């Protein structure tokens, strides 16, 4: 299978932009780092799309083009998932009642999984509502456990 070097470079650029984005560093109270991360992810996705369109003419054979398209789509989805995870984590951290909880957020293809513990049922439901409110979230699985108090 032959891959266009432009397509591969664009795909790698999206992945590296997502991993090196400001979303991986501490955020300020105003969410500036998150906004920058989302903008970087979108710009990287747009660059990958432009590179893919350019590469389509240079790639010989439908199988190679299809494989390159799938790889680029996965890279763009991964960058989007990083942005969604960051937004959900920030929403939970900004919430007065949830900020002290230990909630892990994972995202794959827009599907968010919340794991960890919550102090009560209301907090569990609040975390789900915050995750659902984030753009790009298509589904939320809440695996939070309510802490037993003695």
Coordinates of N, CA, C and O in Angstrom, one line a residue:
X1 N 0.8 -1.2 0.0 CA 0.0 0.0 0.0 C 0.9 1.2 0.0 O 1.8 1.4 0.8
X2 N 0.6 2.2 -0.9 CA 1.4 3.4 -1.0 C 0.6 4.5 -0.4 O -0.6 4.8 -0.7
X3 N 1.3 5.3 0.5 CA 0.6 6.4 1.1 C 1.3 7.7 0.7 O 2.5 7.7 0.6
X4 N 0.5 8.7 0.5 CA 1.1 10.0 0.1 C 1.8 10.6 1.3 O 1.3 10.6 2.4
X5 N 3.0 11.1 1.1 CA 3.7 11.7 2.2 C 3.0 12.9 2.8 O 3.1 13.2 4.0
X6 N 2.2 13.6 1.9 CA 1.5 14.8 2.4 C 0.4 14.4 3.3 O 0.1 15.0 4.3
X7 N -0.3 13.3 3.0 CA -1.4 12.8 3.8 C -0.9 12.3 5.1 O -1.5 12.6 6.2
X8 N 0.2 11.6 5.1 CA 0.8 11.1 6.4 C 1.2 12.2 7.2 O 1.0 12.2 8.4
X9 N 1.8 13.2 6.6 CA 2.3 14.4 7.4 C 1.1 15.1 8.0 O 1.1 15.6 9.2
X10 N 0.0 15.3 7.3 CA -1.2 15.9 7.8 C -1.8 15.2 8.9 O -2.2 15.7 10.0
X11 N -1.8 13.8 8.8 CA -2.4 13.0 9.8 C -1.5 13.1 11.1 O -2.1 13.3 12.2
X12 N -0.2 13.0 10.9 CA 0.6 13.1 12.1 C 0.6 14.5 12.7 O 0.6 14.6 14.0
X13 N 0.4 15.5 11.9 CA 0.3 16.9 12.4 C -1.0 17.0 13.3 O -0.9 17.6 14.4
X14 N -2.1 16.4 12.9 CA -3.3 16.5 13.8 C -3.1 15.8 15.1 O -3.4 16.3 16.2
X15 N -2.5 14.6 15.0 CA -2.2 13.8 16.3 C -1.3 14.6 17.2 O -1.6 14.7 18.4
X16 N -0.2 15.1 16.7 CA 0.8 15.9 17.5 C 0.1 17.1 18.0 O 0.4 17.5 19.2
X17 N -0.7 17.8 17.2 CA -1.3 19.0 17.7 C -2.3 18.7 18.9 O -2.3 19.5 19.9
X18 N -3.0 17.6 18.8 CA -3.9 17.2 19.9 C -3.1 16.9 21.1 O -3.5 17.3 22.2
X19 N -2.0 16.1 21.0 CA -1.3 15.7 22.2 C -0.4 16.8 22.8 O -0.2 16.9 24.0
X20 N 0.0 17.8 22.0 CA 0.8 18.9 22.5 C 0.0 20.1 22.8 O 0.6 21.2 23.1
X21 N -1.3 20.0 22.7 CA -2.1 21.2 22.8 C -2.1 21.7 24.3 O -1.8 21.0 25.2
X22 N -2.5 23.0 24.4 CA -2.5 23.5 25.8 C -3.5 22.8 26.7 O -3.5 23.0 27.9
X23 N -4.4 22.0 26.1 CA -5.4 21.3 26.9 C -4.7 20.3 27.9 O -5.2 19.9 28.8
X24 N -3.4 19.9 27.5 CA -2.7 19.0 28.4 C -2.0 19.7 29.5 O -1.4 19.1 30.3
X25 N -2.0 21.0 29.6 CA -1.4 21.8 30.6 C -2.4 22.3 31.5 O -3.6 22.4 31.2
X26 N -2.0 22.8 32.7 CA -3.0 23.4 33.6 C -3.7 24.5 33.0 O -3.2 25.3 32.2
X27 N -5.0 24.7 33.4 CA -5.8 25.7 32.8 C -6.0 26.9 33.7 O -6.0 26.7 34.9
X28 N -6.2 28.0 33.2 CA -6.5 29.2 34.0 C -8.0 29.2 34.3 O -8.8 28.5 33.7
X29 N -8.4 30.1 35.2 CA -9.8 30.1 35.6 C -10.7 30.5 34.5 O -11.9 30.1 34.4
X30 N -10.2 31.3 33.5 CA -11.1 31.8 32.5 C -11.2 30.9 31.3 O -12.0 31.1 30.4
X31 N -10.5 29.7 31.3 CA -10.7 28.8 30.2 C -9.9 29.1 29.0 O -10.1 28.6 27.9
X32 N -9.0 30.1 29.1 CA -8.2 30.5 27.9 C -7.4 29.4 27.3 O -7.4 29.2 26.1
X33 N -6.8 28.5 28.1 CA -6.0 27.4 27.6 C -7.0 26.4 26.8 O -6.6 25.9 25.8
X34 N -8.1 26.2 27.4 CA -9.1 25.3 26.7 C -9.5 25.9 25.4 O -9.5 25.1 24.4
X35 N -9.8 27.2 25.3 CA -10.2 27.8 24.1 C -9.1 27.7 23.0 O -9.3 27.4 21.9
X36 N -7.8 27.8 23.5 CA -6.7 27.7 22.6 C -6.6 26.3 22.1 O -6.3 26.0 20.9
X37 N -6.8 25.3 23.0 CA -6.7 23.9 22.6 C -7.7 23.5 21.5 O -7.4 22.8 20.6
X38 N -9.0 24.0 21.8 CA -10.0 23.7 20.8 C -9.7 24.4 19.5 O -9.9 23.7 18.4
X39 N -9.2 25.6 19.5 CA -8.9 26.3 18.2 C -7.8 25.6 17.5 O -7.8 25.4 16.3
X40 N -6.7 25.1 18.3 CA -5.6 24.3 17.7 C -6.1 23.1 17.1 O -5.7 22.7 16.0
X41 N -7.0 22.3 17.8 CA -7.5 21.1 17.2 C -8.3 21.3 16.0 O -8.2 20.5 15.0
X42 N -9.1 22.4 16.0 CA -9.9 22.7 14.7 C -9.0 23.0 13.6 O -9.2 22.6 12.4
X43 N -8.0 23.9 13.9 CA -7.1 24.3 12.8 C -6.3 23.0 12.3 O -6.1 22.9 11.0
X44 N -5.9 22.1 13.1 CA -5.2 20.9 12.7 C -6.1 20.1 11.9 O -5.7 19.5 10.8
X45 N -7.4 20.0 12.2 CA -8.3 19.2 11.5 C -8.6 19.8 10.1 O -8.6 19.1 9.1
X46 N -8.7 21.1 10.0 CA -8.8 21.7 8.7 C -7.6 21.6 7.9 O -7.7 21.3 6.7
X47 N -6.4 21.6 8.5 CA -5.2 21.4 7.7 C -5.1 20.0 7.2 O -4.7 19.8 6.0
X48 N -5.5 19.1 8.0 CA -5.5 17.7 7.5 C -6.5 17.5 6.4 O -6.2 16.7 5.4
X49 N -7.7 18.1 6.5 CA -8.7 18.0 5.4 C -8.1 18.6 4.1 O -8.2 18.0 3.0
X50 N -7.5 19.8 4.2 CA -6.9 20.4 3.0 C -5.8 19.5 2.4 O -5.7 19.3 1.2
X51 N -5.0 18.9 3.3 CA -3.9 18.1 2.8 C -4.4 16.8 2.2 O -3.9 16.3 1.2
X52 N -5.5 16.3 2.7 CA -6.1 15.1 2.2 C -6.7 15.4 0.8 O -6.6 14.5 -0.1
X53 N -7.4 16.5 0.7 CA -7.9 16.9 -0.7 C -6.8 17.0 -1.7 O -6.9 16.6 -2.8
X54 N -5.7 17.6 -1.3 CA -4.6 17.8 -2.2 C -4.0 16.4 -2.5 O -3.6 16.2 -3.7
X55 N -3.9 15.6 -1.5 CA -3.2 14.3 -1.7 C -4.1 13.3 -2.6 O -3.5 12.4 -3.2
X56 N -5.4 13.5 -2.6 CA -6.2 12.6 -3.4 C -5.8 12.6 -4.9 O -5.8 11.5 -5.5
X57 N -5.4 13.7 -5.4 CA -4.9 13.7 -6.8 C -3.6 13.0 -7.0 O -3.3 12.5 -8.0
X58 N -2.8 12.9 -5.9 CA -1.4 12.3 -6.0 C -1.4 10.9 -5.7 O -0.5 10.2 -6.0
X59 N -2.4 10.4 -5.0 CA -2.4 9.0 -4.6 C -2.9 8.1 -5.7 O -4.0 8.3 -6.3
X60 N -2.2 7.1 -6.0 CA -2.6 6.1 -7.1 C -3.3 5.0 -6.5 O -2.8 4.4 -5.5
X61 N -4.5 4.6 -7.0 CA -5.2 3.5 -6.5 C -6.2 3.8 -5.5 O -5.9 4.6 -4.5
X62 N -7.4 3.3 -5.6 CA -8.5 3.5 -4.6 C -8.2 3.0 -3.2 O -8.6 3.6 -2.2
X63 N -7.5 1.9 -3.1 CA -7.3 1.3 -1.8 C -6.4 2.2 -0.9 O -6.6 2.4 0.3
X64 N -5.3 2.7 -1.5 CA -4.4 3.6 -0.8 C -5.1 4.8 -0.4 O -4.9 5.3 0.8
X65 N -5.9 5.4 -1.2 CA -6.6 6.6 -0.9 C -7.6 6.4 0.2 O -7.7 7.1 1.1
X66 N -8.3 5.3 0.1 CA -9.3 4.9 1.2 C -8.6 4.7 2.5 O -9.1 5.2 3.5
X67 N -7.5 4.0 2.6 CA -6.7 3.8 3.8 C -6.2 5.2 4.4 O -6.3 5.4 5.6
X68 N -5.8 6.0 3.5 CA -5.3 7.3 3.9 C -6.4 8.2 4.5 O -6.3 8.9 5.5
X69 N -7.6 8.1 3.8 CA -8.8 8.8 4.3 C -9.2 8.3 5.7 O -9.5 9.1 6.6
X70 N -9.2 7.0 5.9 CA -9.5 6.4 7.2 C -8.6 6.9 8.3 O -9.0 7.2 9.4
X71 N -7.3 6.9 8.0 CA -6.3 7.3 8.9 C -6.4 8.8 9.3 O -6.3 9.1 10.5
X72 N -6.7 9.6 8.3 CA -6.9 11.0 8.6 C -8.2 11.2 9.4 O -8.2 12.0 10.4
X73 N -9.2 10.5 9.1 CA -10.5 10.6 9.9 C -10.3 10.2 11.3 O -10.8 10.8 12.3
X74 N -9.5 9.1 11.6 CA -9.2 8.7 12.9 C -8.4 9.8 13.7 O -8.6 10.0 14.9
X75 N -7.4 10.4 13.0 CA -6.6 11.5 13.6 C -7.5 12.7 14.0 O -7.4 13.2 15.1
X76 N -8.4 13.0 13.1 CA -9.3 14.2 13.4 C -10.2 13.8 14.6 O -10.5 14.6 15.5
X77 N -10.7 12.6 14.6 CA -11.6 12.2 15.7 C -10.9 12.2 17.0 O -11.4 12.6 18.0
X78 N -9.6 11.7 17.0 CA -8.8 11.7 18.2 C -8.6 13.1 18.7 O -8.7 13.4 19.9
X79 N -8.3 14.1 17.8 CA -8.2 15.5 18.3 C -9.5 16.0 18.8 O -9.5 16.7 19.8
X80 N -10.6 15.7 18.2 CA -11.9 16.1 18.7 C -12.1 15.5 20.1 O -12.7 16.2 21.0
X81 N -11.8 14.2 20.3 CA -12.0 13.6 21.6 C -11.2 14.2 22.7 O -11.6 14.4 23.8
X82 N -9.9 14.7 22.4 CA -9.1 15.3 23.3 C -9.8 16.6 23.8 O -9.8 17.0 25.0
X83 N -10.3 17.4 22.8 CA -11.0 18.6 23.1 C -12.3 18.4 24.0 O -12.5 19.1 24.9
X84 N -13.0 17.3 23.7 CA -14.2 17.0 24.4 C -13.8 16.6 25.9 O -14.4 17.1 26.8
X85 N -12.8 15.8 26.0 CA -12.4 15.4 27.4 C -12.0 16.6 28.2 O -12.3 16.7 29.3
X86 N -11.2 17.5 27.5 CA -10.8 18.7 28.2 C -12.0 19.6 28.7 O -12.0 20.1 29.8
X87 N -13.0 19.8 27.8 CA -14.1 20.6 28.1 C -14.9 20.0 29.2 O -15.4 20.7 30.1
X88 N -15.2 18.7 29.2 CA -15.9 18.0 30.3 C -15.2 18.1 31.6 O -15.7 18.4 32.6
X89 N -13.9 17.8 31.6 CA -13.1 17.9 32.8 C -13.1 19.3 33.4 O -13.2 19.5 34.6
X90 N -13.0 20.3 32.5 CA -13.0 21.7 32.9 C -14.4 22.1 33.6 O -14.5 22.8 34.6
X91 N -15.5 21.6 32.9 CA -16.8 21.8 33.5 C -17.0 21.2 34.9 O -17.6 21.9 35.8
X92 N -16.5 20.1 35.0 CA -16.6 19.4 36.4 C -15.7 20.2 37.4 O -16.1 20.4 38.5
X93 N -14.5 20.6 37.0 CA -13.6 21.3 37.9 C -14.2 22.7 38.2 O -13.9 23.2 39.3
X94 N -14.9 23.3 37.4 CA -15.5 24.6 37.6 C -16.8 24.5 38.5 O -17.2 25.6 39.0
X95 N -17.4 23.4 38.6 CA -18.6 23.2 39.3 C -18.3 23.2 40.8 O -17.5 22.4 41.3
X96 N -18.9 24.1 41.5 CA -18.7 24.2 43.0 C -18.9 22.9 43.7 O -18.1 22.6 44.6
X97 N -19.9 22.1 43.4 CA -20.1 20.9 44.1 C -19.3 19.7 43.7 O -19.1 18.8 44.4
X98 N -18.8 19.8 42.4 CA -18.0 18.6 41.9 C -16.5 18.8 41.9 O -15.8 17.9 41.7
X99 N -16.1 20.0 42.2 CA -14.7 20.4 42.0 C -13.8 19.5 42.9 O -12.6 19.2 42.5
X100 N -14.2 19.0 44.1 CA -13.4 18.2 44.9 C -13.5 16.7 44.7 O -12.9 15.9 45.4
X101 N -14.3 16.3 43.7 CA -14.5 14.9 43.4 C -13.4 14.4 42.5 O -12.6 15.2 41.9
X102 N -13.2 13.1 42.5 CA -12.2 12.5 41.7 C -12.9 11.7 40.5 O -13.3 10.6 40.6
X103 N -13.2 12.5 39.5 CA -13.9 12.0 38.3 C -13.0 11.9 37.2 O -12.4 12.9 36.8
X104 N -12.8 10.7 36.6 CA -12.0 10.5 35.4 C -12.9 10.6 34.2 O -14.0 10.1 34.2
X105 N -12.4 11.3 33.2 CA -13.2 11.5 31.9 C -12.4 10.9 30.8 O -11.3 11.2 30.6
X106 N -13.1 10.0 30.0 CA -12.5 9.4 28.8 C -13.5 9.6 27.7 O -14.7 9.5 27.9
X107 N -12.9 9.9 26.5 CA -13.8 10.1 25.3 C -13.3 9.3 24.2 O -12.1 9.3 23.9
X108 N -14.2 8.7 23.5 CA -13.8 8.0 22.2 C -15.0 8.1 21.3 O -16.1 7.8 21.6
X109 N -14.7 8.7 20.1 CA -15.7 9.0 19.1 C -16.9 9.8 19.6 O -18.1 9.5 19.3
X110 N -16.6 10.7 20.5 CA -17.7 11.6 21.1 C -18.5 10.9 22.2 O -19.4 11.5 22.8
X111 N -18.1 9.7 22.6 CA -18.8 9.0 23.7 C -17.9 9.2 24.9 O -16.8 8.8 25.0
X112 N -18.5 9.8 25.9 CA -17.8 10.1 27.2 C -18.2 9.1 28.2 O -19.3 8.7 28.4
X113 N -17.1 8.7 28.9 CA -17.3 7.8 30.1 C -16.8 8.5 31.3 O -15.6 9.0 31.3
X114 N -17.6 8.6 32.3 CA -17.3 9.2 33.6 C -17.0 8.1 34.6 O -17.9 7.2 34.7
X115 N -15.9 8.1 35.3 CA -15.6 7.0 36.2 C -15.0 7.7 37.5 O -14.4 8.7 37.5
X116 N -15.2 7.0 38.6 CA -14.7 7.5 39.9 C -15.8 7.4 40.9 O -16.6 6.5 40.9
X117 N -15.8 8.5 41.8 CA -16.8 8.5 42.8 C -17.4 9.9 42.9 O -16.9 10.9 42.6
X118 N -18.6 9.9 43.5 CA -19.4 11.1 43.7 C -19.9 11.0 45.2 O -20.2 10.0 45.7
X119 N -20.0 12.2 45.8 CA -20.5 12.2 47.2 C -22.0 11.8 47.4 O -22.3 11.3 48.5
X120 N -22.8 12.0 46.4 CA -24.2 11.7 46.5 C -24.8 11.6 45.1 O -24.1 11.8 44.1
X121 N -26.0 11.1 45.0 CA -26.7 10.9 43.8 C -26.9 12.2 43.0 O -26.7 12.2 41.7
X122 N -27.1 13.3 43.6 CA -27.3 14.6 42.9 C -26.0 14.9 42.2 O -26.0 15.5 41.1
X123 N -24.9 14.7 42.8 CA -23.6 15.0 42.2 C -23.3 14.1 41.0 O -22.8 14.5 40.0
X124 N -23.7 12.9 41.1 CA -23.6 11.9 40.0 C -24.4 12.4 38.8 O -23.9 12.4 37.7
X125 N -25.6 12.8 39.1 CA -26.5 13.3 38.0 C -26.0 14.6 37.4 O -26.1 14.9 36.2
X126 N -25.4 15.5 38.3 CA -24.9 16.8 37.9 C -23.7 16.5 36.9 O -23.6 17.2 35.9
X127 N -22.8 15.6 37.2 CA -21.7 15.3 36.3 C -22.2 14.8 35.0 O -21.6 15.2 33.9
X128 N -23.2 14.0 34.9 CA -23.8 13.5 33.7 C -24.3 14.7 32.9 O -24.1 14.8 31.7
X129 N -25.0 15.6 33.5 CA -25.6 16.7 32.8 C -24.6 17.7 32.3 O -24.7 18.2 31.2
X130 N -23.5 17.9 33.1 CA -22.4 18.7 32.6 C -21.7 18.1 31.3 O -21.4 18.8 30.4
X131 N -21.5 16.8 31.4 CA -20.9 16.2 30.2 C -21.8 16.2 29.0 O -21.3 16.5 27.9
X132 N -23.1 16.0 29.2 CA -24.0 16.1 28.0 C -24.1 17.5 27.4 O -24.4 17.6 26.2
X133 N -23.8 18.5 28.2 CA -23.9 19.9 27.7 C -22.8 20.3 26.8 O -22.8 21.3 26.1
X134 N -21.7 19.5 26.7 CA -20.5 19.8 26.0 C -20.8 19.5 24.5 O -21.2 18.4 24.1
X135 N -20.4 20.5 23.6 CA -20.5 20.3 22.2 C -19.7 19.1 21.8 O -18.5 18.9 22.2
X136 N -20.2 18.3 20.9 CA -19.5 17.1 20.4 C -19.8 15.8 21.1 O -19.5 14.8 20.6
X137 N -20.4 15.9 22.3 CA -20.7 14.7 23.0 C -21.9 14.1 22.4 O -23.0 14.7 22.3
X138 N -21.8 12.8 22.1 CA -23.0 12.1 21.5 C -23.6 11.1 22.5 O -24.7 10.7 22.2
X139 N -22.9 10.8 23.5 CA -23.4 9.8 24.5 C -22.6 9.9 25.8 O -21.4 10.1 25.7
X140 N -23.2 9.7 26.9 CA -22.5 9.7 28.2 C -22.8 8.4 29.0 O -24.0 8.1 29.2
X141 N -21.8 7.7 29.4 CA -21.9 6.6 30.2 C -21.4 7.0 31.6 O -20.2 7.3 31.7
X142 N -22.2 6.9 32.6 CA -21.8 7.3 33.9 C -21.5 6.1 34.7 O -22.4 5.3 35.1
X143 N -20.3 5.9 35.1 CA -19.8 4.8 35.9 C -19.4 5.2 37.3 O -18.7 4.5 38.0
X144 N -19.9 6.4 37.7 CA -19.6 6.9 39.0 C -20.3 6.1 40.1 O -21.4 5.7 39.9
X145 N -19.6 6.0 41.2 CA -20.2 5.3 42.3 C -20.4 6.3 43.4 O -19.6 7.2 43.7
X146 N -21.5 6.2 44.1 CA -21.8 7.1 45.2 C -21.0 6.6 46.5 O -21.1 5.4 46.8
X147 N -20.3 7.5 47.1 CA -19.5 7.2 48.3 C -20.4 6.9 49.4 O -21.4 7.6 49.7
X148 N -20.1 5.8 50.2 CA -20.9 5.6 51.4 C -20.3 6.3 52.5 O -19.1 6.3 52.7
X149 N -21.1 7.0 53.3 CA -20.7 7.8 54.5 C -21.0 7.0 55.7 O -22.2 6.6 55.9
X150 N -20.1 6.9 56.6 CA -20.3 6.2 57.9 C -20.4 7.2 59.0 O -19.9 8.2 59.0

